[in-house]
PDB file of C-alpha atoms in Angstrom:
ATOM      1  CA  MET A   1      -4.297  -0.481  18.060  1.00 48.00           C
ATOM      2  CA  GLN A   2      -4.811  -1.074  21.763  1.00 49.00           C
ATOM      3  CA  ASN A   3      -6.589  -4.571  21.701  1.00 55.00           C
ATOM      4  CA  ASN A   4      -5.439  -7.708  23.033  1.00 66.00           C
ATOM      5  CA  ARG A   5      -2.862  -6.284  25.207  1.00 76.00           C
ATOM      6  CA  ASN A   6      -1.888  -8.515  28.231  1.00 82.00           C
ATOM      7  CA  PHE A   7       0.976  -6.441  30.007  1.00 85.00           C
ATOM      8  CA  GLN A   8       1.248  -7.281  33.646  1.00 86.00           C
ATOM      9  CA  ASN A   9       4.403  -5.339  34.104  1.00 90.00           C
ATOM     10  CA  ARG A  10       4.045  -1.657  33.407  1.00 89.00           C
ATOM     11  CA  ALA A  11       7.879  -1.191  32.943  1.00 92.00           C
ATOM     12  CA  PHE A  12       7.599  -4.015  30.206  1.00 91.00           C
ATOM     13  CA  GLU A  13       4.768  -2.226  28.644  1.00 89.00           C
ATOM     14  CA  ASP A  14       6.377   1.232  28.646  1.00 91.00           C
ATOM     15  CA  LEU A  15       9.456  -0.374  27.268  1.00 93.00           C
ATOM     16  CA  PHE A  16       7.499  -1.890  24.181  1.00 91.00           C
ATOM     17  CA  ALA A  17       5.736   1.412  23.758  1.00 91.00           C
ATOM     18  CA  SER A  18       9.162   3.213  23.377  1.00 93.00           C
ATOM     19  CA  ILE A  19      10.236   0.721  20.818  1.00 92.00           C
ATOM     20  CA  THR A  20       7.177   1.235  18.859  1.00 91.00           C
ATOM     21  CA  ASN A  21       7.737   4.950  18.866  1.00 93.00           C
ATOM     22  CA  ASN A  22      11.234   4.809  17.997  1.00 94.00           C
ATOM     23  CA  MET A  23      11.151   1.638  15.553  1.00 93.00           C
ATOM     24  CA  PRO A  24      10.177   3.625  12.276  1.00 92.00           C
ATOM     25  CA  ALA A  25      12.941   6.066  12.463  1.00 93.00           C
ATOM     26  CA  LEU A  26      15.534   3.273  13.648  1.00 93.00           C
ATOM     27  CA  THR A  27      14.603   1.149  10.844  1.00 93.00           C
ATOM     28  CA  PHE A  28      14.477   3.832   8.187  1.00 93.00           C
ATOM     29  CA  PHE A  29      18.197   5.042   9.242  1.00 94.00           C
ATOM     30  CA  GLY A  30      19.116   1.426   9.262  1.00 93.00           C
ATOM     31  CA  ILE A  31      18.019   0.875   5.785  1.00 93.00           C
ATOM     32  CA  ILE A  32      20.122   4.037   4.666  1.00 94.00           C
ATOM     33  CA  LEU A  33      23.113   2.480   6.750  1.00 94.00           C
ATOM     34  CA  THR A  34      22.779  -0.935   4.677  1.00 93.00           C
ATOM     35  CA  TYR A  35      22.880   1.150   1.551  1.00 92.00           C
ATOM     36  CA  GLY A  36      25.971   2.992   2.645  1.00 94.00           C
ATOM     37  CA  ILE A  37      27.535  -0.342   3.727  1.00 92.00           C
ATOM     38  CA  THR A  38      26.610  -1.962   0.152  1.00 91.00           C
ATOM     39  CA  ALA A  39      28.367   1.037  -1.391  1.00 92.00           C
ATOM     40  CA  ALA A  40      31.435   0.602   0.663  1.00 93.00           C
ATOM     41  CA  LEU A  41      31.897  -2.742  -0.075  1.00 90.00           C
ATOM     42  CA  THR A  42      31.482  -2.103  -3.812  1.00 88.00           C
ATOM     43  CA  VAL A  43      34.038   0.550  -3.511  1.00 90.00           C
ATOM     44  CA  PHE A  44      36.494  -1.517  -1.522  1.00 90.00           C
ATOM     45  CA  PHE A  45      36.541  -4.674  -3.648  1.00 86.00           C
ATOM     46  CA  LEU A  46      35.739  -3.354  -6.929  1.00 84.00           C
ATOM     47  CA  PRO A  47      38.911  -3.236  -9.036  1.00 81.00           C
ATOM     48  CA  LEU A  48      38.319   0.473 -10.292  1.00 85.00           C
ATOM     49  CA  PRO A  49      39.943   3.777  -9.160  1.00 89.00           C
ATOM     50  CA  ALA A  50      38.149   5.189  -6.239  1.00 89.00           C
ATOM     51  CA  MET A  51      37.375   8.366  -8.196  1.00 91.00           C
ATOM     52  CA  TYR A  52      35.063   6.288 -10.515  1.00 91.00           C
ATOM     53  CA  ALA A  53      34.065   3.700  -7.899  1.00 91.00           C
ATOM     54  CA  VAL A  54      32.676   6.025  -5.391  1.00 93.00           C
ATOM     55  CA  PRO A  55      30.335   8.077  -7.269  1.00 94.00           C
ATOM     56  CA  ALA A  56      29.158   5.088  -9.231  1.00 93.00           C
ATOM     57  CA  ALA A  57      28.405   3.019  -5.956  1.00 92.00           C
ATOM     58  CA  LEU A  58      26.455   6.046  -4.632  1.00 94.00           C
ATOM     59  CA  ALA A  59      24.478   6.537  -7.667  1.00 94.00           C
ATOM     60  CA  VAL A  60      23.687   2.977  -7.763  1.00 92.00           C
ATOM     61  CA  GLN A  61      22.477   2.847  -4.101  1.00 91.00           C
ATOM     62  CA  PHE A  62      20.601   6.209  -4.468  1.00 93.00           C
ATOM     63  CA  GLY A  63      18.753   4.963  -7.413  1.00 90.00           C
ATOM     64  CA  ARG A  64      17.577   1.790  -5.516  1.00 89.00           C
ATOM     65  CA  PHE A  65      16.492   4.042  -2.633  1.00 91.00           C
ATOM     66  CA  ALA A  66      14.624   6.364  -4.962  1.00 90.00           C
ATOM     67  CA  VAL A  67      12.775   3.234  -6.865  1.00 88.00           C
ATOM     68  CA  VAL A  68      12.001   1.428  -3.688  1.00 88.00           C
ATOM     69  CA  PHE A  69      10.222   4.416  -2.004  1.00 88.00           C
ATOM     70  CA  THR A  70       8.533   5.791  -5.149  1.00 86.00           C
ATOM     71  CA  ASP A  71       5.082   4.855  -3.822  1.00 85.00           C
ATOM     72  CA  PHE A  72       5.617   7.220  -1.120  1.00 87.00           C
ATOM     73  CA  LEU A  73       6.334  10.238  -3.507  1.00 85.00           C
ATOM     74  CA  ASN A  74       2.914  10.750  -4.031  1.00 82.00           C
ATOM     75  CA  PRO A  75       0.593   8.143  -2.269  1.00 81.00           C
ATOM     76  CA  THR A  76      -2.592   7.569  -4.436  1.00 79.00           C
ATOM     77  CA  GLY A  77      -3.935   4.486  -2.485  1.00 77.00           C
ATOM     78  CA  LYS A  78      -2.407   1.978  -5.206  1.00 81.00           C
ATOM     79  CA  ARG A  79       0.976   0.244  -4.983  1.00 83.00           C
ATOM     80  CA  SER A  80       3.284  -0.317  -7.902  1.00 83.00           C
ATOM     81  CA  PRO A  81       4.561  -4.017  -7.972  1.00 85.00           C
ATOM     82  CA  TRP A  82       7.978  -2.966  -9.443  1.00 86.00           C
ATOM     83  CA  PRO A  83       9.835  -1.397  -6.415  1.00 86.00           C
ATOM     84  CA  PRO A  84      10.277  -4.858  -4.753  1.00 87.00           C
ATOM     85  CA  ILE A  85      10.999  -6.428  -7.898  1.00 90.00           C
ATOM     86  CA  ILE A  86      13.690  -4.015  -8.802  1.00 88.00           C
ATOM     87  CA  ALA A  87      15.193  -4.056  -5.197  1.00 89.00           C
ATOM     88  CA  THR A  88      15.269  -7.992  -5.779  1.00 92.00           C
ATOM     89  CA  GLY A  89      17.153  -7.494  -8.917  1.00 91.00           C
ATOM     90  CA  ALA A  90      19.614  -5.020  -7.482  1.00 89.00           C
ATOM     91  CA  THR A  91      20.345  -7.284  -4.649  1.00 92.00           C
ATOM     92  CA  ILE A  92      21.134 -10.205  -6.822  1.00 94.00           C
ATOM     93  CA  VAL A  93      23.457  -7.982  -9.088  1.00 92.00           C
ATOM     94  CA  ALA A  94      25.124  -6.679  -5.687  1.00 90.00           C
ATOM     95  CA  LEU A  95      25.769 -10.399  -4.433  1.00 93.00           C
ATOM     96  CA  VAL A  96      27.027 -11.384  -7.924  1.00 93.00           C
ATOM     97  CA  GLU A  97      29.283  -8.410  -8.528  1.00 91.00           C
ATOM     98  CA  PHE A  98      30.565  -8.744  -4.571  1.00 91.00           C
ATOM     99  CA  GLY A  99      31.422 -12.223  -5.386  1.00 91.00           C
ATOM    100  CA  TYR A 100      33.525 -11.411  -8.480  1.00 91.00           C
ATOM    101  CA  SER A 101      35.245  -8.576  -6.757  1.00 89.00           C
ATOM    102  CA  VAL A 102      36.329 -10.877  -3.587  1.00 90.00           C
ATOM    103  CA  GLN A 103      37.434 -13.603  -6.004  1.00 88.00           C
ATOM    104  CA  ASP A 104      39.697 -11.186  -7.929  1.00 87.00           C
ATOM    105  CA  MET A 105      41.146 -10.093  -4.676  1.00 85.00           C
ATOM    106  CA  GLN A 106      41.592 -13.677  -3.635  1.00 84.00           C
ATOM    107  CA  LEU A 107      43.607 -14.217  -6.808  1.00 85.00           C
ATOM    108  CA  GLU A 108      45.689 -11.131  -6.417  1.00 84.00           C
ATOM    109  CA  SER A 109      46.349 -11.641  -2.615  1.00 83.00           C
ATOM    110  CA  THR A 110      46.478 -15.581  -2.770  1.00 81.00           C
ATOM    111  CA  TRP A 111      43.739 -15.965  -0.279  1.00 85.00           C
ATOM    112  CA  THR A 112      42.686 -19.375   0.809  1.00 87.00           C
ATOM    113  CA  ASN A 113      39.362 -20.548  -0.110  1.00 89.00           C
ATOM    114  CA  ALA A 114      38.289 -20.527   3.458  1.00 91.00           C
ATOM    115  CA  ARG A 115      39.182 -16.703   3.770  1.00 90.00           C
ATOM    116  CA  TYR A 116      37.448 -16.164   0.618  1.00 90.00           C
ATOM    117  CA  TRP A 117      33.924 -17.783   1.674  1.00 92.00           C
ATOM    118  CA  SER A 118      34.309 -16.020   5.029  1.00 93.00           C
ATOM    119  CA  VAL A 119      34.595 -12.742   3.460  1.00 92.00           C
ATOM    120  CA  TYR A 120      31.932 -13.376   0.756  1.00 93.00           C
ATOM    121  CA  LEU A 121      29.287 -14.809   3.187  1.00 94.00           C
ATOM    122  CA  PHE A 122      29.852 -12.032   5.692  1.00 94.00           C
ATOM    123  CA  GLY A 123      29.385  -9.270   3.133  1.00 93.00           C
ATOM    124  CA  SER A 124      26.362 -11.002   1.494  1.00 94.00           C
ATOM    125  CA  MET A 125      24.717 -11.352   4.792  1.00 94.00           C
ATOM    126  CA  LEU A 126      24.956  -7.390   5.159  1.00 92.00           C
ATOM    127  CA  ILE A 127      23.490  -7.056   1.773  1.00 93.00           C
ATOM    128  CA  VAL A 128      20.729  -9.522   2.128  1.00 93.00           C
ATOM    129  CA  PHE A 129      19.696  -8.301   5.507  1.00 92.00           C
ATOM    130  CA  GLY A 130      19.445  -4.738   4.176  1.00 91.00           C
ATOM    131  CA  TYR A 131      17.179  -6.014   1.400  1.00 93.00           C
ATOM    132  CA  ILE A 132      14.959  -8.013   3.615  1.00 93.00           C
ATOM    133  CA  LEU A 133      14.777  -4.908   6.077  1.00 92.00           C
ATOM    134  CA  GLU A 134      13.851  -2.445   3.310  1.00 91.00           C
ATOM    135  CA  LEU A 135      11.041  -4.694   1.892  1.00 90.00           C
ATOM    136  CA  ASN A 136       9.539  -5.117   5.328  1.00 91.00           C
ATOM    137  CA  PHE A 137       9.689  -1.419   5.918  1.00 91.00           C
ATOM    138  CA  ILE A 138       7.879  -0.431   2.682  1.00 89.00           C
ATOM    139  CA  SER A 139       5.402  -3.145   2.971  1.00 88.00           C
ATOM    140  CA  LYS A 140       4.532  -1.819   6.547  1.00 89.00           C
ATOM    141  CA  GLY A 141       4.593   1.559   5.011  1.00 87.00           C
ATOM    142  CA  ALA A 142       2.145   0.579   2.190  1.00 86.00           C
ATOM    143  CA  GLU A 143      -0.008  -1.121   4.894  1.00 86.00           C
ATOM    144  CA  GLY A 144      -0.264   2.074   6.854  1.00 84.00           C
ATOM    145  CA  TYR A 145      -1.175   4.132   3.793  1.00 82.00           C
ATOM    146  CA  GLY A 146      -3.933   1.621   2.843  1.00 81.00           C
ATOM    147  CA  MET A 147      -2.269   0.916  -0.557  1.00 80.00           C
ATOM    148  CA  GLN A 148      -3.358  -1.962  -2.595  1.00 70.00           C
ATOM    149  CA  ARG A 149      -0.880  -3.806  -4.814  1.00 66.00           C
ATOM    150  CA  SER A 150      -1.608  -3.179  -8.578  1.00 55.00           C
ATOM    151  CA  ARG A 151      -2.203  -6.628 -10.411  1.00 50.00           C
ATOM    152  CA  VAL A 152       0.636  -7.445 -13.178  1.00 46.00           C
ATOM    153  CA  MET A 153      -1.168 -10.379 -14.426  1.00 46.00           C
ATOM    154  CA  PRO A 154      -3.784  -9.477 -17.012  1.00 45.00           C
ATOM    155  CA  GLY A 155      -5.994 -12.501 -16.117  1.00 47.00           C
ATOM    156  CA  SER A 156      -6.179 -11.532 -12.422  1.00 47.00           C
ATOM    157  CA  ALA A 157      -6.867  -7.746 -13.331  1.00 48.00           C
ATOM    158  CA  GLU A 158      -9.702  -8.880 -15.496  1.00 51.00           C
ATOM    159  CA  ALA A 159     -11.175 -11.120 -12.748  1.00 53.00           C
ATOM    160  CA  VAL A 160     -10.779  -8.360 -10.163  1.00 49.00           C
ATOM    161  CA  THR A 161     -12.395  -5.736 -12.457  1.00 52.00           C
ATOM    162  CA  GLN A 162     -15.190  -8.042 -13.394  1.00 57.00           C
ATOM    163  CA  ARG A 163     -15.914  -8.919  -9.805  1.00 59.00           C
ATOM    164  CA  VAL A 164     -15.987  -5.175  -8.975  1.00 51.00           C
ATOM    165  CA  ARG A 165     -18.649  -4.684 -11.697  1.00 58.00           C
ATOM    166  CA  ASN A 166     -20.795  -7.451 -10.638  1.00 60.00           C
ATOM    167  CA  VAL A 167     -20.718  -5.761  -6.986  1.00 54.00           C
ATOM    168  CA  ALA A 168     -21.614  -2.477  -8.381  1.00 57.00           C
ATOM    169  CA  THR A 169     -24.570  -3.928 -10.698  1.00 60.00           C
ATOM    170  CA  GLU A 170     -25.771  -5.791  -7.751  1.00 58.00           C
ATOM    171  CA  ALA A 171     -25.824  -2.641  -5.460  1.00 55.00           C
ATOM    172  CA  ALA A 172     -27.700  -0.740  -8.432  1.00 55.00           C
ATOM    173  CA  GLU A 173     -30.301  -3.431  -8.670  1.00 55.00           C
ATOM    174  CA  ALA A 174     -30.855  -3.358  -5.011  1.00 53.00           C
ATOM    175  CA  ILE A 175     -31.331   0.306  -5.170  1.00 50.00           C
ATOM    176  CA  ALA A 176     -33.916   0.126  -8.092  1.00 50.00           C
ATOM    177  CA  PRO A 177     -36.692  -2.052  -6.386  1.00 45.00           C
ATOM    178  CA  GLN A 178     -36.630  -0.125  -3.158  1.00 46.00           C
ATOM    179  CA  ARG A 179     -37.398   3.113  -5.062  1.00 46.00           C
ATOM    180  CA  ARG A 180     -40.533   2.165  -7.001  1.00 43.00           C
ATOM    181  CA  PRO A 181     -42.821   1.636  -3.977  1.00 45.00           C
ATOM    182  CA  ILE A 182     -41.981   5.089  -2.796  1.00 46.00           C
ATOM    183  CA  ILE A 183     -42.906   6.389  -6.124  1.00 44.00           C
ATOM    184  CA  ALA A 184     -46.080   4.455  -6.190  1.00 43.00           C
ATOM    185  CA  GLY A 185     -47.351   5.285  -2.777  1.00 44.00           C
ATOM    186  CA  PHE A 186     -46.804   8.812  -3.406  1.00 43.00           C
ATOM    187  CA  GLN A 187     -46.786   9.608  -7.031  1.00 44.00           C
ATOM    188  CA  GLY A 188     -49.113   6.715  -8.437  1.00 44.00           C
ATOM    189  CA  SER A 189     -47.070   6.416 -11.453  1.00 43.00           C
ATOM    190  CA  ALA A 190     -43.611   5.261 -12.266  1.00 42.00           C
ATOM    191  CA  GLU A 191     -41.049   8.096 -12.548  1.00 42.00           C
ATOM    192  CA  PRO A 192     -37.369   8.200 -12.992  1.00 42.00           C
ATOM    193  CA  GLN A 193     -35.175   6.982  -9.942  1.00 47.00           C
ATOM    194  CA  SER A 194     -34.291  10.434  -8.977  1.00 45.00           C
ATOM    195  CA  GLN A 195     -38.003  11.235  -8.087  1.00 45.00           C
ATOM    196  CA  PRO A 196     -38.240   9.516  -4.767  1.00 46.00           C
ATOM    197  CA  GLU A 197     -35.572  11.952  -3.356  1.00 46.00           C
ATOM    198  CA  LYS A 198     -37.714  14.827  -4.698  1.00 46.00           C
ATOM    199  CA  GLN A 199     -40.852  13.150  -3.209  1.00 44.00           C
ATOM    200  CA  VAL A 200     -39.181  12.922   0.327  1.00 45.00           C
ATOM    201  CA  GLU A 201     -37.933  16.375  -0.048  1.00 46.00           C
ATOM    202  CA  THR A 202     -41.179  18.046  -0.807  1.00 42.00           C
ATOM    203  CA  GLY A 203     -43.184  16.001   1.944  1.00 47.00           C
ATOM    204  CA  GLY A 204     -42.074  17.559   5.016  1.00 49.00           C
ATOM    205  CA  ASN A 205     -44.416  15.219   6.984  1.00 53.00           C
ATOM    206  CA  ALA A 206     -43.469  11.910   5.177  1.00 56.00           C
ATOM    207  CA  PRO A 207     -43.865   8.646   6.974  1.00 76.00           C
ATOM    208  CA  GLN A 208     -40.538   7.390   8.782  1.00 79.00           C
ATOM    209  CA  ASP A 209     -40.720   4.040   6.972  1.00 80.00           C
ATOM    210  CA  VAL A 210     -40.481   6.048   3.583  1.00 82.00           C
ATOM    211  CA  VAL A 211     -37.434   8.099   4.803  1.00 82.00           C
ATOM    212  CA  ARG A 212     -35.715   4.921   6.069  1.00 83.00           C
ATOM    213  CA  LYS A 213     -36.148   3.352   2.833  1.00 83.00           C
ATOM    214  CA  ALA A 214     -34.908   6.300   0.903  1.00 86.00           C
ATOM    215  CA  ILE A 215     -31.772   6.304   3.274  1.00 86.00           C
ATOM    216  CA  THR A 216     -31.183   2.775   2.751  1.00 87.00           C
ATOM    217  CA  SER A 217     -31.148   3.489  -1.162  1.00 86.00           C
ATOM    218  CA  GLU A 218     -28.816   6.452  -0.807  1.00 86.00           C
ATOM    219  CA  ARG A 219     -26.410   4.062   1.418  1.00 87.00           C
ATOM    220  CA  ALA A 220     -26.280   1.387  -1.287  1.00 85.00           C
ATOM    221  CA  LYS A 221     -25.745   3.967  -3.845  1.00 86.00           C
ATOM    222  CA  LEU A 222     -22.939   5.306  -1.816  1.00 85.00           C
ATOM    223  CA  ARG A 223     -21.444   1.979  -1.289  1.00 84.00           C
ATOM    224  CA  ALA A 224     -21.478   1.541  -5.082  1.00 83.00           C
ATOM    225  CA  TYR A 225     -19.788   4.875  -5.661  1.00 83.00           C
ATOM    226  CA  ARG A 226     -16.986   4.209  -3.053  1.00 83.00           C
ATOM    227  CA  HIS A 227     -16.346   0.830  -4.687  1.00 79.00           C
ATOM    228  CA  LYS A 228     -15.811   2.351  -8.088  1.00 80.00           C
ATOM    229  CA  ALA A 229     -13.588   4.986  -6.335  1.00 79.00           C
ATOM    230  CA  LEU A 230     -11.467   2.300  -4.318  1.00 79.00           C
ATOM    231  CA  ASN A 231     -10.767   0.404  -7.761  1.00 76.00           C
ATOM    232  CA  GLY A 232     -10.417   3.265 -10.295  1.00 74.00           C
ATOM    233  CA  MET A 233     -13.456   2.517 -12.197  1.00 77.00           C
ATOM    234  CA  GLY A 234     -15.411   5.346 -14.116  1.00 76.00           C
ATOM    235  CA  ASN A 235     -14.513   9.050 -14.261  1.00 80.00           C
ATOM    236  CA  ALA A 236     -13.206  10.156 -10.951  1.00 79.00           C
ATOM    237  CA  ASP A 237     -14.919  13.703 -10.932  1.00 79.00           C
ATOM    238  CA  THR A 238     -18.267  11.988 -11.545  1.00 83.00           C
ATOM    239  CA  ILE A 239     -17.766   9.519  -8.574  1.00 83.00           C
ATOM    240  CA  ALA A 240     -16.624  12.206  -6.187  1.00 84.00           C
ATOM    241  CA  ALA A 241     -19.516  14.235  -6.986  1.00 85.00           C
ATOM    242  CA  GLY A 242     -21.848  11.145  -6.651  1.00 85.00           C
ATOM    243  CA  ILE A 243     -20.416  10.445  -3.189  1.00 87.00           C
ATOM    244  CA  ALA A 244     -20.707  14.013  -2.035  1.00 86.00           C
ATOM    245  CA  ARG A 245     -24.344  13.950  -3.312  1.00 87.00           C
ATOM    246  CA  ALA A 246     -25.319  10.682  -1.642  1.00 85.00           C
ATOM    247  CA  GLU A 247     -23.658  11.888   1.743  1.00 87.00           C
ATOM    248  CA  ALA A 248     -25.484  15.198   1.661  1.00 87.00           C
ATOM    249  CA  GLU A 249     -28.772  13.378   0.886  1.00 87.00           C
ATOM    250  CA  ILE A 250     -28.287  10.760   3.778  1.00 86.00           C
ATOM    251  CA  GLU A 251     -27.590  13.456   6.064  1.00 85.00           C
ATOM    252  CA  ARG A 252     -30.659  15.471   5.023  1.00 86.00           C
ATOM    253  CA  LEU A 253     -32.984  12.430   5.167  1.00 83.00           C
ATOM    254  CA  GLU A 254     -31.561  11.403   8.711  1.00 82.00           C
ATOM    255  CA  ASN A 255     -32.458  14.861   9.938  1.00 84.00           C
ATOM    256  CA  MET A 256     -36.023  14.430   8.827  1.00 80.00           C
ATOM    257  CA  LEU A 257     -36.499  11.372  11.265  1.00 75.00           C
TER     258      LEU A 257
END
């Protein structure tokens, strides 16, 4: 977005524009680097032969990467709550495992407590910073894709679903009263709700206020369909067809004005 900028120095503005352009790639490769550092720490301090430690550490870090970025495998607009949880669990396990490995090396090499804590805190800082970096990165990516986090608490999910249903019901009720006057004014009898669309279609010289009312009705119906599509309610094909039909009808009615 270009809003609320207050750069007085063009060179300063160009510098931050360059940072904005390069930050995504730098951050992503930085995350990959922290995965590699975590794997290297595991291999170095883990009391296992390298032939076992290397592939095992790489497999663990690749699994973490794959899980954290699963939402971007096929972006559907909904974000799973599990990748951040799994990343947190993997970080905790890595910190505990690193602590025990350093402690084992301390006992074998007769390290002092000061040396143990300096090594452990430094390695832990690398692991934790990588964790914070990946969480912020995937959060911004989900925000850019417009993903919404799925609810894991049943109470919250039911509350959201009920609220969406209430909005859809209110929209449907708002449509119905606006259609009956159109029917009464031109047909003289109560017909199904689809009849006003036919009335406007056949009346080439229909009054503009009638056309505007019909447009308002179609827009309300379009909002209701989009609400359902956004929250995964109802049949997806039926909703998509309803959205396309409402958009086409709005365009046709606007051409009559």
